[in-house]
Short mmCIF file of C-alpha atoms in Angstrom, two decimals:
data_model
loop_
_atom_site.label_atom_id
_atom_site.label_comp_id
_atom_site.label_asym_id
_atom_site.label_seq_id
_atom_site.Cartn_x
_atom_site.Cartn_y
_atom_site.Cartn_z
CA MET A 1 67.65 229.47 129.85
CA SER A 2 67.32 233.25 129.81
CA PRO A 3 68.37 235.30 132.86
CA THR A 4 64.75 236.34 133.42
CA LYS A 5 63.55 232.73 133.58
CA LEU A 6 66.43 231.83 135.91
CA VAL A 7 65.46 234.62 138.29
CA ALA A 8 61.81 233.53 138.21
CA LYS A 9 62.76 229.91 138.84
CA ARG A 10 64.99 230.89 141.76
CA ALA A 11 62.22 233.05 143.23
CA ARG A 12 59.74 230.18 143.06
CA LYS A 13 62.24 227.85 144.70
CA GLU A 14 62.89 230.29 147.54
CA ALA A 15 59.18 230.93 147.99
CA ALA A 16 58.47 227.22 148.21
CA GLN A 17 60.51 227.08 151.42
CA TRP A 18 57.93 229.15 153.32
CA LEU A 19 54.82 229.12 151.10
CA LEU A 20 53.26 226.03 152.63
CA PRO A 21 49.67 224.92 151.87
CA PRO A 22 48.27 226.19 155.21
CA ILE A 23 49.67 229.66 154.46
CA VAL A 24 48.33 229.57 150.92
CA GLN A 25 44.96 228.51 152.33
CA GLN A 26 44.82 231.51 154.65
CA VAL A 27 45.54 233.85 151.74
CA VAL A 28 42.82 232.23 149.62
CA TYR A 29 40.33 232.79 152.46
CA CYS A 30 40.91 236.55 152.07
CA LEU A 31 40.17 236.64 148.33
CA GLU A 32 36.64 237.50 147.23
CA SER A 33 36.64 237.04 143.45
CA VAL A 34 37.16 233.80 141.54
CA GLU A 35 39.60 235.61 139.25
CA ASP A 36 41.82 236.53 142.20
CA VAL A 37 41.70 232.98 143.57
CA LEU A 38 42.69 231.43 140.24
CA ALA A 39 45.42 234.00 139.60
CA PHE A 40 46.91 233.44 143.04
CA LEU A 41 46.81 229.63 142.84
CA ASP A 42 48.39 229.74 139.38
CA ALA A 43 51.18 231.97 140.68
CA VAL A 44 52.26 229.92 143.69
CA PRO A 45 54.67 226.98 143.32
CA PRO A 46 53.00 223.59 142.71
CA ASP A 47 54.20 222.27 146.07
CA ALA A 48 52.33 225.07 147.84
CA CYS A 49 48.95 223.60 146.87
CA ASN A 50 47.48 220.53 148.51
CA GLU A 51 44.67 218.31 147.24
CA ALA A 52 41.97 220.60 148.66
CA LEU A 53 43.34 223.67 146.88
CA ASP A 54 43.77 221.78 143.61
CA THR A 55 40.17 220.58 143.83
CA LEU A 56 38.99 224.12 144.59
CA ARG A 57 40.79 225.45 141.53
CA THR A 58 39.16 222.83 139.29
CA LEU A 59 35.67 223.48 140.67
CA VAL A 60 35.64 227.29 140.51
CA GLU A 61 37.15 227.30 137.03
CA ASN A 62 33.95 225.63 135.84
CA ASP A 63 31.44 226.93 138.42
CA ALA A 64 32.34 230.42 139.66
CA TYR A 65 29.23 230.57 141.89
CA LEU A 66 30.92 228.12 144.26
CA TRP A 67 33.09 230.97 145.59
CA PRO A 68 33.37 232.60 148.08
CA VAL A 69 30.50 231.01 150.06
CA PRO A 70 29.00 228.01 148.26
CA SER A 71 25.57 226.72 149.11
CA VAL A 72 25.34 223.20 150.48
CA THR A 73 22.41 222.78 148.07
CA ASP A 74 24.92 223.12 145.22
CA LEU A 75 27.59 221.01 146.93
CA ALA A 76 25.07 218.19 147.41
CA LYS A 77 24.82 217.89 143.60
CA ILE A 78 28.57 217.21 143.29
CA ASP A 79 30.24 213.83 143.70
CA ALA A 80 30.70 213.08 147.41
CA SER A 81 34.44 212.37 147.11
CA ILE A 82 35.02 215.73 145.39
CA VAL A 83 33.06 217.54 148.12
CA SER A 84 35.13 215.84 150.82
CA ASN A 85 38.31 216.91 149.04
CA VAL A 86 37.30 220.56 148.60
CA LEU A 87 35.70 221.29 151.99
CA PRO A 88 39.05 221.99 153.74
CA ALA A 89 39.69 224.74 151.16
CA LEU A 90 36.38 226.50 151.87
CA HIS A 91 36.32 229.12 154.61
CA MET A 92 32.52 229.09 154.89
CA VAL A 93 29.50 227.28 153.46
CA GLN A 94 25.83 228.29 153.40
CA VAL A 95 23.20 225.81 154.53
CA ASP A 96 19.44 226.39 154.68
CA ILE A 97 18.57 223.45 156.85
CA ASP A 98 15.84 221.04 155.77
CA ASP A 99 15.34 217.25 155.59
CA ALA A 100 17.41 216.69 152.45
CA LEU A 101 20.34 218.82 153.57
CA THR A 102 20.22 217.34 157.05
CA ASP A 103 20.88 213.91 155.51
CA PHE A 104 23.73 215.36 153.43
CA CYS A 105 25.32 216.94 156.50
CA ARG A 106 25.05 213.74 158.52
CA ARG A 107 26.99 211.73 155.94
CA THR A 108 29.53 214.47 155.10
CA PRO A 109 32.10 215.27 157.81
CA LEU A 110 32.93 218.97 158.00
CA PRO A 111 36.53 220.06 158.65
CA ALA A 112 37.01 221.99 161.87
CA THR A 113 38.32 224.97 159.87
CA THR A 114 35.21 225.41 157.70
CA LEU A 115 32.60 227.76 159.14
CA VAL A 116 28.86 227.49 158.52
CA ARG A 117 26.31 230.20 157.75
CA ALA A 118 22.94 228.62 158.48
CA GLY A 119 19.31 229.53 157.99
CA VAL A 120 16.50 227.70 159.74
CA SER A 121 12.77 228.02 160.38
CA SER A 122 11.36 228.79 163.81
CA ASP A 123 10.58 225.21 164.81
CA LEU A 124 14.32 224.40 164.94
CA GLN A 125 13.42 220.74 164.31
CA TYR A 126 16.31 220.20 161.91
CA PHE A 127 19.00 221.00 164.47
CA ARG A 128 19.58 217.31 165.05
CA LEU A 129 22.82 216.87 163.16
CA ASN A 130 25.29 217.61 165.90
CA ASP A 131 28.06 215.57 164.39
CA GLY A 132 30.91 216.29 162.01
CA HIS A 133 31.21 219.92 163.24
CA TRP A 134 28.13 221.11 161.30
CA ILE A 135 26.43 222.58 164.39
CA SER A 136 29.47 223.59 166.42
CA ASN A 137 30.97 225.38 163.41
CA ILE A 138 27.97 227.64 162.81
CA ASP A 139 29.35 231.17 162.73
CA ASN A 140 26.24 232.96 161.48
CA LEU A 141 22.71 231.76 162.28
CA GLY A 142 19.52 233.22 160.85
CA ILE A 143 16.16 232.18 162.29
CA SER A 144 12.95 233.02 160.45
CA VAL A 145 9.98 232.91 162.82
CA LYS A 146 6.84 232.19 160.82
CA CYS A 147 3.42 232.52 162.43
CA THR A 148 4.16 230.64 165.64
CA SER A 149 6.37 231.88 168.46
CA LEU A 150 9.80 230.47 169.08
CA ASP A 151 10.15 227.62 171.54
CA THR A 152 12.57 229.49 173.81
CA SER A 153 13.67 226.34 175.64
CA LEU A 154 14.63 224.70 172.34
CA LEU A 155 16.19 227.98 171.20
CA GLN A 156 18.44 228.01 174.24
CA GLN A 157 19.54 224.41 173.60
CA THR A 158 20.19 225.16 169.94
CA LEU A 159 22.27 228.26 170.63
CA ALA A 160 24.27 226.47 173.31
CA ALA A 161 25.29 223.85 170.71
CA CYS A 162 26.58 226.59 168.37
CA THR A 163 29.83 227.06 170.26
CA ASN A 164 31.44 229.23 167.55
CA LEU A 165 28.42 231.48 166.96
CA GLN A 166 29.37 235.07 166.13
CA THR A 167 26.19 236.46 164.56
CA LEU A 168 22.56 235.71 165.43
CA ALA A 169 19.75 237.15 163.30
CA ILE A 170 16.08 236.62 164.21
CA GLU A 171 13.22 237.88 162.04
CA TRP A 172 9.59 237.60 163.12
CA GLU A 173 6.91 237.38 160.45
CA ASP A 174 4.18 238.57 162.83
CA ALA A 175 4.11 240.91 165.80
CA ILE A 176 5.10 239.44 169.17
CA ASP A 177 4.29 240.50 172.72
CA GLN A 178 6.62 241.77 175.43
CA ASP A 179 6.68 238.49 177.34
CA HIS A 180 7.85 236.50 174.31
CA PHE A 181 10.50 239.09 173.44
CA ASP A 182 11.89 239.00 176.97
CA LYS A 183 12.01 235.19 176.95
CA VAL A 184 13.91 235.18 173.65
CA MET A 185 16.43 237.70 174.99
CA ALA A 186 16.80 235.64 178.17
CA ALA A 187 17.55 232.52 176.09
CA ILE A 188 20.16 234.43 174.08
CA THR A 189 21.76 235.85 177.22
CA ALA A 190 21.91 232.46 178.93
CA SER A 191 23.21 230.38 176.01
CA CYS A 192 25.49 232.93 174.27
CA PRO A 193 27.30 234.88 177.00
CA ARG A 194 29.85 236.29 174.53
CA LEU A 195 27.71 236.74 171.40
CA PRO A 196 29.15 239.82 169.63
CA ASN A 197 26.61 240.43 166.85
CA LEU A 198 22.82 240.55 167.21
CA ILE A 199 20.23 241.39 164.52
CA LEU A 200 16.56 241.67 165.46
CA GLY A 201 14.01 242.33 162.73
CA ALA A 202 10.39 241.94 161.70
CA ALA A 203 8.55 241.59 158.41
CA LYS A 204 5.74 243.75 159.81
CA HIS A 205 6.43 246.75 162.01
CA PHE A 206 5.43 246.49 165.70
CA THR A 207 6.10 248.42 168.92
CA LEU A 208 6.95 247.02 172.35
CA PRO A 209 6.51 248.90 175.65
CA ARG A 210 9.81 247.95 177.33
CA CYS A 211 13.41 247.15 176.39
CA GLU A 212 15.16 246.16 179.66
CA SER A 213 16.07 242.68 178.37
CA LEU A 214 17.74 244.24 175.32
CA LEU A 215 19.62 246.79 177.44
CA ALA A 216 21.19 243.88 179.32
CA TRP A 217 22.73 242.51 176.10
CA LEU A 218 23.97 245.94 174.99
CA ALA A 219 25.68 246.41 178.35
CA ARG A 220 27.89 243.37 177.78
CA PRO A 221 31.54 244.06 176.95
CA SER A 222 31.34 241.53 174.09
CA SER A 223 28.64 243.40 172.11
CA ARG A 224 30.02 244.66 168.78
CA LYS A 225 27.17 244.87 166.28
CA PHE A 226 23.48 245.61 166.78
CA GLU A 227 20.77 245.95 164.14
CA LEU A 228 17.15 246.84 164.91
CA ILE A 229 14.78 246.61 161.92
CA CYS A 230 11.02 247.29 162.05
CA ILE A 231 10.88 246.73 165.82
CA ASP A 232 10.16 249.92 167.75
CA PHE A 233 9.72 250.75 171.42
CA ALA A 234 7.48 253.17 173.27
CA PRO A 235 8.98 256.69 173.57
CA ARG A 236 10.32 256.33 177.12
CA ALA A 237 11.85 252.91 176.41
CA ALA A 238 13.19 254.20 173.07
CA THR A 239 15.01 257.00 174.89
CA SER A 240 16.63 254.52 177.28
CA LEU A 241 17.66 252.32 174.36
CA ALA A 242 19.13 255.25 172.41
CA ILE A 243 21.16 256.39 175.41
CA LYS A 244 22.48 252.86 175.97
CA MET A 245 23.47 252.42 172.29
CA LEU A 246 25.13 255.83 172.01
CA SER A 247 26.91 255.41 175.35
CA SER A 248 28.36 252.04 174.38
CA THR A 249 32.13 251.76 174.38
CA THR A 250 32.13 248.49 172.42
CA LEU A 251 29.63 248.75 169.53
CA HIS A 252 31.32 249.26 166.16
CA THR A 253 28.21 248.66 163.99
CA LEU A 254 24.76 250.16 164.58
CA THR A 255 21.64 249.93 162.41
CA VAL A 256 18.29 251.50 163.27
CA SER A 257 15.75 251.12 160.48
CA GLU A 258 11.98 251.69 160.58
CA ALA A 259 12.04 252.18 164.36
CA HIS A 260 10.73 255.73 164.52
CA HIS A 261 10.82 256.35 168.27
CA VAL A 262 14.29 254.85 168.66
CA LEU A 263 15.67 256.82 165.72
CA THR A 264 14.08 260.06 166.94
CA SER A 265 15.69 259.51 170.34
CA CYS A 266 19.09 258.88 168.73
CA LEU A 267 18.83 262.14 166.77
CA ASP A 268 17.62 264.25 169.68
CA PRO A 269 20.10 267.08 170.42
CA SER A 270 20.16 266.01 174.08
CA ALA A 271 21.19 262.43 173.21
CA PRO A 272 24.86 261.42 173.57
CA PRO A 273 27.16 261.90 170.56
CA LEU A 274 28.04 259.01 168.29
CA PRO A 275 30.47 256.66 170.06
CA ARG A 276 34.07 257.32 169.07
CA GLN A 277 34.69 253.63 168.34
CA LEU A 278 31.58 253.34 166.10
CA ARG A 279 32.60 252.58 162.51
CA HIS A 280 29.44 251.47 160.65
CA LEU A 281 26.19 253.42 160.91
CA THR A 282 22.84 252.87 159.16
CA PHE A 283 19.78 255.03 159.81
CA GLY A 284 16.59 254.46 157.83
CA THR A 285 13.02 255.70 158.10
CA LYS A 286 9.93 256.10 155.95
CA LYS A 287 8.69 258.91 158.15
CA GLY A 288 9.92 262.49 158.28
CA TRP A 289 13.25 263.45 159.81
CA ARG A 290 13.43 266.92 161.33
CA ASP A 291 16.80 266.59 163.06
CA VAL A 292 19.16 266.92 160.08
CA ALA A 293 21.21 269.68 161.74
CA SER A 294 21.44 267.71 164.99
CA PHE A 295 22.69 264.62 163.19
CA ALA A 296 25.24 266.67 161.24
CA GLY A 297 26.62 267.92 164.54
CA LYS A 298 26.92 264.37 165.87
CA LEU A 299 28.46 263.02 162.65
CA ALA A 300 31.17 265.65 162.13
CA PRO A 301 33.52 264.63 165.00
CA SER A 302 32.98 260.88 164.52
CA ALA A 303 35.26 258.31 162.90
CA ILE A 304 32.52 256.59 160.88
CA GLN A 305 33.81 254.44 157.99
CA ARG A 306 30.48 253.25 156.52
CA LEU A 307 27.50 255.61 156.37
CA ASP A 308 24.11 254.43 155.06
CA LEU A 309 21.15 256.86 155.12
CA ARG A 310 17.72 255.83 153.77
CA PHE A 311 14.53 257.87 153.65
CA GLY A 312 10.96 257.21 152.56
CA THR A 313 10.52 260.75 151.23
CA SER A 314 13.23 262.87 149.67
CA LEU A 315 15.28 264.81 152.20
CA ASP A 316 17.85 267.57 151.69
CA ILE A 317 21.01 266.42 153.47
CA SER A 318 23.38 269.14 152.22
CA SER A 319 24.31 270.08 155.80
CA ILE A 320 25.19 266.43 156.52
CA MET A 321 27.24 266.00 153.35
CA ALA A 322 29.22 269.12 154.21
CA VAL A 323 30.54 267.53 157.42
CA VAL A 324 30.94 263.86 156.45
CA PRO A 325 34.18 262.82 158.19
CA PRO A 326 37.19 262.01 155.98
CA THR A 327 37.29 258.50 157.47
CA VAL A 328 34.22 257.40 155.46
CA ARG A 329 34.99 254.56 153.04
CA THR A 330 31.45 253.49 152.13
CA LEU A 331 28.69 255.99 151.39
CA LYS A 332 25.14 254.79 150.63
CA LEU A 333 22.36 257.32 150.14
CA ASP A 334 18.71 256.60 149.33
CA ASN A 335 16.10 259.24 148.49
CA VAL A 336 18.22 262.29 149.23
CA GLY A 337 19.00 265.68 147.76
CA THR A 338 22.26 267.57 148.20
CA ASP A 339 24.08 270.62 146.92
CA PHE A 340 27.41 269.20 148.08
CA PHE A 341 29.42 266.02 147.54
CA PRO A 342 32.41 265.55 149.86
CA ALA A 343 35.96 264.88 148.72
CA LEU A 344 36.64 261.75 150.76
CA PRO A 345 40.25 260.55 150.41
CA GLU A 346 39.54 256.98 151.57
CA LEU A 347 36.22 256.44 149.78
CA GLN A 348 35.92 252.90 148.37
CA TYR A 349 32.20 252.45 147.65
CA VAL A 350 29.47 254.87 146.55
CA ARG A 351 25.81 253.93 146.06
CA LEU A 352 23.19 256.50 145.10
CA ARG A 353 19.48 255.66 144.86
CA ARG A 354 16.73 258.14 144.02
CA ALA A 355 19.21 260.98 144.39
CA THR A 356 18.85 264.63 143.47
CA LEU A 357 22.25 266.27 143.12
CA ALA A 358 22.95 269.88 142.32
CA ASN A 359 25.35 270.47 139.43
CA GLU A 360 28.05 271.46 141.94
CA ALA A 361 27.70 268.07 143.62
CA ILE A 362 27.94 266.29 140.25
CA VAL A 363 31.13 268.20 139.42
CA ALA A 364 32.59 267.16 142.79
CA LEU A 365 31.62 263.51 142.18
CA THR A 366 33.20 263.46 138.71
CA ALA A 367 36.34 265.09 140.11
CA LEU A 368 36.49 262.31 142.68
CA LEU A 369 36.17 259.68 139.93
CA ALA A 370 38.95 261.32 137.93
CA THR A 371 41.42 261.41 140.82
CA SER A 372 40.62 258.49 143.13
CA THR A 373 42.68 255.31 143.17
CA SER A 374 40.81 253.89 146.18
CA LEU A 375 37.21 253.88 144.89
CA VAL A 376 36.51 250.31 143.79
CA ARG A 377 32.71 250.20 143.63
CA LEU A 378 30.20 252.60 142.08
CA ASP A 379 26.47 251.83 142.08
CA LEU A 380 24.26 254.23 140.12
CA GLU A 381 21.69 251.66 138.96
CA ASP A 382 18.79 253.42 140.72
CA ALA A 383 20.30 256.89 141.00
CA THR A 384 17.55 258.44 138.78
CA LEU A 385 19.86 261.29 137.75
CA PRO A 386 19.00 263.32 134.63
CA GLU A 387 20.78 262.43 131.38
CA ASP A 388 23.01 265.53 131.33
CA GLN A 389 24.38 264.71 134.78
CA LEU A 390 24.81 261.03 133.94
CA GLN A 391 26.75 262.03 130.85
CA LEU A 392 29.25 263.99 132.96
CA ILE A 393 29.74 260.94 135.16
CA HIS A 394 30.14 258.66 132.14
CA TYR A 395 32.85 260.94 130.76
CA ALA A 396 34.86 260.32 133.96
CA LEU A 397 34.43 256.54 134.00
CA PRO A 398 37.27 255.51 131.61
CA ARG A 399 39.86 257.41 133.61
CA TRP A 400 38.51 256.10 136.90
CA LEU A 401 38.48 252.46 135.72
CA SER A 402 41.91 252.82 134.12
CA ARG A 403 43.57 254.23 137.26
CA GLN A 404 42.40 251.66 139.78
CA GLN A 405 44.96 249.59 141.65
CA HIS A 406 42.42 246.96 142.67
CA ALA A 407 39.56 245.08 141.01
CA CYS A 408 36.50 247.31 140.77
CA THR A 409 32.77 247.13 140.04
CA ALA A 410 30.36 249.58 138.41
CA ARG A 411 26.56 249.20 138.29
CA LEU A 412 25.00 251.56 135.77
CA HIS A 413 21.54 252.20 134.37
CA VAL A 414 20.99 251.88 130.62
CA THR A 415 18.65 254.16 128.70
CA GLU A 416 18.11 254.65 125.00
CA ALA A 417 20.05 257.92 125.27
CA ASN A 418 23.21 256.50 126.84
CA VAL A 419 23.75 253.17 125.05
CA ALA A 420 26.41 254.58 122.72
CA MET A 421 28.12 256.42 125.59
CA LEU A 422 28.38 253.31 127.77
CA ALA A 423 29.78 251.29 124.87
CA ALA A 424 32.36 254.05 124.36
CA VAL A 425 33.26 253.91 128.06
CA MET A 426 34.17 250.24 127.67
CA ILE A 427 36.24 250.85 124.53
CA MET A 428 38.13 253.79 126.07
CA THR A 429 38.99 252.02 129.33
CA ARG A 430 42.60 250.85 129.67
CA ASN A 431 42.42 248.96 132.93
CA THR A 432 45.29 247.08 134.53
CA GLN A 433 43.02 245.48 137.14
CA PHE A 434 39.89 243.38 136.78
CA VAL A 435 36.68 245.33 136.04
CA HIS A 436 33.13 244.04 136.57
CA LEU A 437 30.34 245.97 134.84
CA GLU A 438 26.63 245.49 135.50
CA LEU A 439 24.32 247.27 133.08
CA CYS A 440 20.68 247.40 134.16
CA ASP A 441 17.70 248.66 132.21
CA ASP A 442 13.95 249.21 132.26
CA ASP A 443 13.26 247.48 128.93
CA ALA A 444 15.23 250.14 127.05
CA CYS A 445 18.14 247.83 126.33
CA GLU A 446 17.00 245.91 123.27
CA LEU A 447 18.97 243.23 121.46
CA VAL A 448 20.65 245.78 119.18
CA ALA A 449 21.90 247.76 122.17
CA GLN A 450 23.16 244.63 123.90
CA ARG A 451 25.08 243.71 120.77
CA SER A 452 26.85 247.07 120.90
CA PHE A 453 27.97 246.32 124.46
CA VAL A 454 29.33 242.89 123.51
CA THR A 455 31.08 244.37 120.47
CA ALA A 456 32.71 246.93 122.76
CA LEU A 457 33.63 244.19 125.23
CA GLY A 458 35.50 242.44 122.43
CA THR A 459 38.02 245.33 122.46
CA THR A 460 38.64 245.25 126.22
CA SER A 461 40.98 243.47 128.57
CA ARG A 462 40.22 241.85 131.94
CA MET A 463 36.62 243.00 131.93
CA ARG A 464 33.43 241.12 132.81
CA LEU A 465 29.95 242.24 131.82
CA ARG A 466 26.55 241.29 133.21
CA LEU A 467 23.46 242.51 131.38
CA LEU A 468 20.52 242.58 133.77
CA THR A 469 17.74 242.38 131.21
CA ALA A 470 15.31 239.77 129.97
CA LEU A 471 15.67 238.08 126.59
CA SER A 472 13.54 235.44 124.95
CA THR A 473 15.12 232.00 124.62
CA GLU A 474 15.50 232.50 120.87
CA ASP A 475 17.15 235.92 121.30
CA GLU A 476 19.42 234.58 124.03
CA VAL A 477 20.77 231.80 121.79
CA GLU A 478 21.32 234.27 118.95
CA PHE A 479 22.99 236.74 121.30
CA GLU A 480 25.44 234.20 122.71
CA GLU A 481 26.38 233.14 119.18
CA PHE A 482 26.99 236.81 118.33
CA ALA A 483 29.25 237.08 121.39
CA ARG A 484 31.31 234.08 120.31
CA LEU A 485 31.86 235.66 116.89
CA HIS A 486 33.50 238.57 118.72
CA HIS A 487 35.66 236.18 120.80
CA VAL A 488 33.68 237.04 123.93
CA GLU A 489 33.16 234.13 126.31
CA CYS A 490 29.75 233.67 127.89
CA ALA A 491 28.97 231.62 130.99
CA ARG A 492 26.01 231.86 133.38
CA GLY A 493 24.96 235.26 132.11
CA LEU A 494 28.45 236.76 132.32
CA PHE A 495 30.42 237.95 129.30
CA HIS A 496 34.23 238.05 129.49
CA SER A 497 36.88 240.02 127.62
CA PRO A 498 38.73 237.94 125.00
CA LYS A 499 42.13 239.23 126.09
CA CYS A 500 44.14 238.27 129.13
CA THR A 501 47.04 240.73 128.89
CA PRO A 502 46.34 243.92 130.89
CA TRP A 503 46.74 247.36 129.41
CA MET A 504 49.69 249.52 130.40
CA PRO A 505 48.73 251.76 133.35
CA LEU A 506 48.04 255.43 132.74
#
């Protein structure tokens, strides 16, 4: 046996002494992509995997959609013994509770370590399966209130049974009155004394006169995340709510979207600054926003890590972009214009929608792409940038994708003018980490163009391609056959590189 193989064998033997299945399981919980899960499980010693992990590996090799959070609807289609084997290896499952799934849950015991993300209608009638940990393990509960009001007494009983609940999201389809809102908040306060994350939303915008019951929840030391979507309050109440949110010493995530009075109060120069511990901030409005300078002043000294700004009409945010703190890791901008793009050393995710960027901002963005080793996600699908600016960005993509030290994703828009350029980007990329490309089009990407992408994919390594376009059944069969001729694997709309050996890093 060669010295190299002896060293590898010795390393595996030493690792086996501490790499026990529970430790391996905890590592798997932290992995988001199927590729990472399979690579990790293949790398660990055989003794480090138990039956649950072996079953997980077999399942996700064939059905990648079962990771990271499989739907119970999909699990119910699998043999019951296999489901029982794999459940301990799943960190979380998604269940939209109805009659059929209620029966499945009753006959399928859930391990205490597997969390549940559940969705349910407003009548809460299906919360009658309080056995096998399915109710007590609910970590994230979404309630959709359709037409009728919530039975607040039943709501309180339901929430009390969810002893591990971390996130509660309630969305009303129709407007509600103040009395009903206060009763819902009272039920939440009584049954979930330590609930950290609360999301309140509505399908149709409405305004309430008072917010005292909501202020009581925000005052709790356990509050960490609050999202308010399409529910507004009268100006005086909105001011009180804004002061309470911005004075919080515990909130790390704040979203205010389509709540004009609340947002205006948050942006008022006399309002408190952004909390120092706040890390994730989303502001969105379809109405005008006159307090750009005020917000820039509040943002500059903050330690925000995720910034999401959305506008109904285009707004020049150059003064905001000039003071974005260097702590920002995620930057999402919708319907904005700017003359400046910040050099953010920790930036990991950029999404631009309906953006108007000056050439200086484009140059700064391409410079960031050429130098960053932390940016792992770029979404320009709906950026609506002109072709000359997109071309500059496309020139920088091969170097960006080739330099990354982690798996990365790019969502790009296809036009007739950039088909050849995007195919060239794929061919020129020499990535050492996994790359996921999503190419989206507005009927410009015909079968000939798609063939050029698959041909280019045939020259790549560790790359996955999704083409978000419609094909006829006949064209789809022909296209998949064309892919196979170029040694490109196709499964569930995803096309995979034929090679498994990574390129040498640049």
